[in-house]
CSV table of C-alpha atoms in Angstrom, one decimal:
chain,number,residue,atom,x,y,z
A,1,UNK,CA,18.6,-6.6,-13.6
A,2,UNK,CA,22.3,-5.8,-13.4
A,3,UNK,CA,24.3,-2.9,-14.6
A,4,UNK,CA,28.0,-3.0,-15.5
A,5,UNK,CA,30.4,-0.4,-16.6
A,6,UNK,CA,33.0,-1.7,-18.9
A,7,UNK,CA,36.3,0.1,-19.6
A,8,UNK,CA,39.5,1.3,-18.0
A,9,UNK,CA,38.9,4.6,-16.2
A,10,UNK,CA,42.1,4.9,-14.3
A,11,UNK,CA,43.6,7.3,-16.8
A,12,UNK,CA,40.2,9.0,-17.7
A,13,UNK,CA,40.4,12.8,-17.7
A,14,UNK,CA,37.1,14.6,-16.9
A,15,UNK,CA,37.5,17.1,-19.8
A,16,UNK,CA,37.0,15.6,-23.2
A,17,UNK,CA,38.4,18.7,-25.0
A,18,UNK,CA,41.7,18.3,-23.1
A,19,UNK,CA,42.0,14.7,-24.2
A,20,UNK,CA,41.6,15.7,-27.8
A,21,UNK,CA,44.2,18.4,-27.5
A,22,UNK,CA,46.7,15.9,-26.0
A,23,UNK,CA,46.1,13.5,-28.9
A,24,UNK,CA,46.7,16.4,-31.3
A,25,UNK,CA,50.0,17.2,-29.7
A,26,UNK,CA,51.0,13.5,-29.9
A,27,UNK,CA,50.1,13.4,-33.6
A,28,UNK,CA,51.6,16.8,-34.2
A,29,UNK,CA,49.7,19.6,-35.9
A,30,UNK,CA,51.0,18.8,-39.4
A,31,UNK,CA,50.4,15.1,-39.1
A,32,UNK,CA,46.9,15.6,-37.9
A,33,UNK,CA,46.1,17.7,-41.0
A,34,UNK,CA,47.7,15.1,-43.2
A,35,UNK,CA,46.2,12.0,-41.6
A,36,UNK,CA,43.3,10.4,-43.3
A,37,UNK,CA,39.9,11.0,-41.8
A,38,UNK,CA,39.3,7.4,-40.9
A,39,UNK,CA,42.4,7.3,-38.7
A,40,UNK,CA,41.3,10.5,-36.9
A,41,UNK,CA,37.8,9.0,-36.4
A,42,UNK,CA,39.3,5.8,-34.9
A,43,UNK,CA,41.5,7.8,-32.6
A,44,UNK,CA,38.7,10.0,-31.5
A,45,UNK,CA,36.5,6.9,-30.8
A,46,UNK,CA,39.1,5.6,-28.4
A,47,UNK,CA,38.9,8.8,-26.5
A,48,UNK,CA,35.2,8.7,-26.1
A,49,UNK,CA,33.5,9.1,-22.7
A,50,UNK,CA,32.6,6.0,-20.7
A,51,UNK,CA,29.2,4.5,-21.4
A,52,UNK,CA,26.9,2.5,-19.2
A,53,UNK,CA,25.8,-0.8,-20.7
A,54,UNK,CA,23.0,-3.0,-19.8
A,55,UNK,CA,24.0,-6.6,-19.2
A,56,UNK,CA,21.1,-9.0,-18.5
A,57,UNK,CA,21.3,-11.1,-15.3
A,58,UNK,CA,21.6,-14.3,-17.4
A,59,UNK,CA,24.7,-13.1,-19.1
A,60,UNK,CA,26.2,-11.5,-16.1
A,61,UNK,CA,28.2,-13.6,-13.6
A,62,UNK,CA,27.2,-11.4,-10.7
A,63,UNK,CA,24.0,-11.7,-8.8
A,64,UNK,CA,21.6,-8.7,-9.4
A,65,UNK,CA,21.4,-6.3,-6.5
A,66,UNK,CA,17.6,-6.3,-6.6
A,67,UNK,CA,17.4,-2.6,-5.9
A,68,UNK,CA,15.6,-1.7,-9.1
A,69,UNK,CA,12.6,-3.4,-10.7
A,70,UNK,CA,10.4,-2.6,-13.7
A,71,UNK,CA,6.7,-2.1,-13.0
A,72,UNK,CA,3.7,0.0,-14.1
A,73,UNK,CA,2.8,3.4,-12.8
A,74,UNK,CA,-0.7,4.7,-12.2
A,75,UNK,CA,-1.2,5.2,-15.9
A,76,UNK,CA,-0.1,1.7,-16.9
A,77,UNK,CA,3.2,2.9,-18.4
A,78,UNK,CA,6.4,1.0,-17.7
A,79,UNK,CA,8.5,2.5,-15.0
A,80,UNK,CA,11.7,1.6,-13.1
A,81,UNK,CA,11.1,1.5,-9.3
A,82,UNK,CA,13.9,1.7,-6.6
A,83,UNK,CA,13.7,-0.6,-3.7
A,84,UNK,CA,15.5,1.0,-0.8
A,85,UNK,CA,17.4,-1.7,1.1
A,86,UNK,CA,17.4,0.4,4.3
A,87,UNK,CA,13.6,0.5,4.4
A,88,UNK,CA,13.3,-3.3,3.7
A,89,UNK,CA,15.6,-4.2,6.7
A,90,UNK,CA,13.7,-2.0,9.1
A,91,UNK,CA,10.9,-3.5,10.9
A,92,UNK,CA,7.6,-1.7,11.3
A,93,UNK,CA,7.8,0.5,14.4
A,94,UNK,CA,6.0,-1.1,17.4
A,95,UNK,CA,3.1,1.0,18.6
A,96,UNK,CA,2.7,1.1,22.4
A,97,UNK,CA,-0.4,2.3,24.2
A,98,UNK,CA,-0.2,3.4,27.8
A,99,UNK,CA,-3.1,2.8,30.1
A,100,UNK,CA,-3.3,4.5,33.5
A,101,UNK,CA,-7.0,3.6,34.1
A,102,UNK,CA,-6.2,1.3,37.0
A,103,UNK,CA,-4.1,3.9,38.8
A,104,UNK,CA,-6.7,6.6,38.2
A,105,UNK,CA,-9.4,4.3,39.5
A,106,UNK,CA,-7.4,3.6,42.6
A,107,UNK,CA,-6.8,7.3,43.3
A,108,UNK,CA,-10.5,8.1,42.7
A,109,UNK,CA,-11.5,5.3,45.2
A,110,UNK,CA,-9.1,6.8,47.8
A,111,UNK,CA,-10.5,10.3,47.3
A,112,UNK,CA,-14.1,8.9,47.7
A,113,UNK,CA,-13.0,7.1,50.9
A,114,UNK,CA,-11.4,10.3,52.2
A,115,UNK,CA,-14.7,12.2,51.6
A,116,UNK,CA,-16.7,9.5,53.3
A,117,UNK,CA,-14.5,9.5,56.3
A,118,UNK,CA,-14.7,13.3,56.6
A,119,UNK,CA,-18.5,13.1,56.5
A,120,UNK,CA,-18.5,10.3,59.1
A,121,UNK,CA,-16.3,12.4,61.4
A,122,UNK,CA,-18.7,15.4,61.1
A,123,UNK,CA,-21.7,13.2,61.8
A,124,UNK,CA,-20.1,11.4,64.8
A,125,UNK,CA,-19.0,14.6,66.5
A,126,UNK,CA,-20.6,13.5,69.9
A,127,UNK,CA,-18.6,10.2,70.2
A,128,UNK,CA,-14.9,11.0,70.9
A,129,UNK,CA,-13.6,7.5,70.6
A,130,UNK,CA,-15.3,7.0,67.2
A,131,UNK,CA,-14.0,10.3,66.0
A,132,UNK,CA,-10.4,9.3,67.0
A,133,UNK,CA,-10.8,6.0,65.1
A,134,UNK,CA,-12.2,7.8,62.0
A,135,UNK,CA,-9.4,10.4,62.1
A,136,UNK,CA,-6.8,7.7,62.3
A,137,UNK,CA,-8.3,6.0,59.2
A,138,UNK,CA,-8.5,9.4,57.5
A,139,UNK,CA,-4.8,10.0,58.2
A,140,UNK,CA,-3.9,6.6,56.7
A,141,UNK,CA,-6.0,7.3,53.6
A,142,UNK,CA,-4.5,10.8,53.2
A,143,UNK,CA,-1.0,9.4,53.5
A,144,UNK,CA,-1.7,6.7,50.9
A,145,UNK,CA,-3.3,9.3,48.7
A,146,UNK,CA,-0.3,11.6,48.9
A,147,UNK,CA,2.0,8.7,47.9
A,148,UNK,CA,-0.2,7.7,44.9
A,149,UNK,CA,-1.6,10.9,43.6
A,150,UNK,CA,1.6,12.1,41.7
A,151,UNK,CA,3.1,11.7,38.3
A,152,UNK,CA,5.9,9.4,39.4
A,153,UNK,CA,3.5,6.8,40.8
A,154,UNK,CA,1.3,7.1,37.6
A,155,UNK,CA,4.4,6.5,35.4
A,156,UNK,CA,5.6,3.5,37.5
A,157,UNK,CA,2.2,1.8,37.4
A,158,UNK,CA,1.2,2.5,33.8
A,159,UNK,CA,0.3,-0.6,31.8
A,160,UNK,CA,1.7,-0.7,28.2
A,161,UNK,CA,0.1,-2.8,25.6
């Protein structure tokens, strides 16, 4: 469907009453009274406001914009629908899901290992060499845990799907 507005609107005044007054001044007050009604009607029809006119796409040389189409509403009545070109060009937004399960599992395992090492240190209190070994392992686990148990590490190792 295509819409065209025909006419010359370069000299169109927005106030219709002013246009009629200008035409009366041109004709003169006396001549306007003496002029036949047909001539006045012809002159006033030239002054008329612009009118939109439907031109079918077959008669029009231009391609239809495709922004409007006729369809049926929920009651089955004919209705004109507007197709927004901005919405048509936009792709559906991509939905991303973040997953920190692997990072959380890794941190949970480190905390469990830390608890086990603390229990082993308490149970091996008689053997100094074994206690030193376990404390060394515990220090490594605590260092690794301090590096991984923070928001920055979680953000860096989040999996997006």
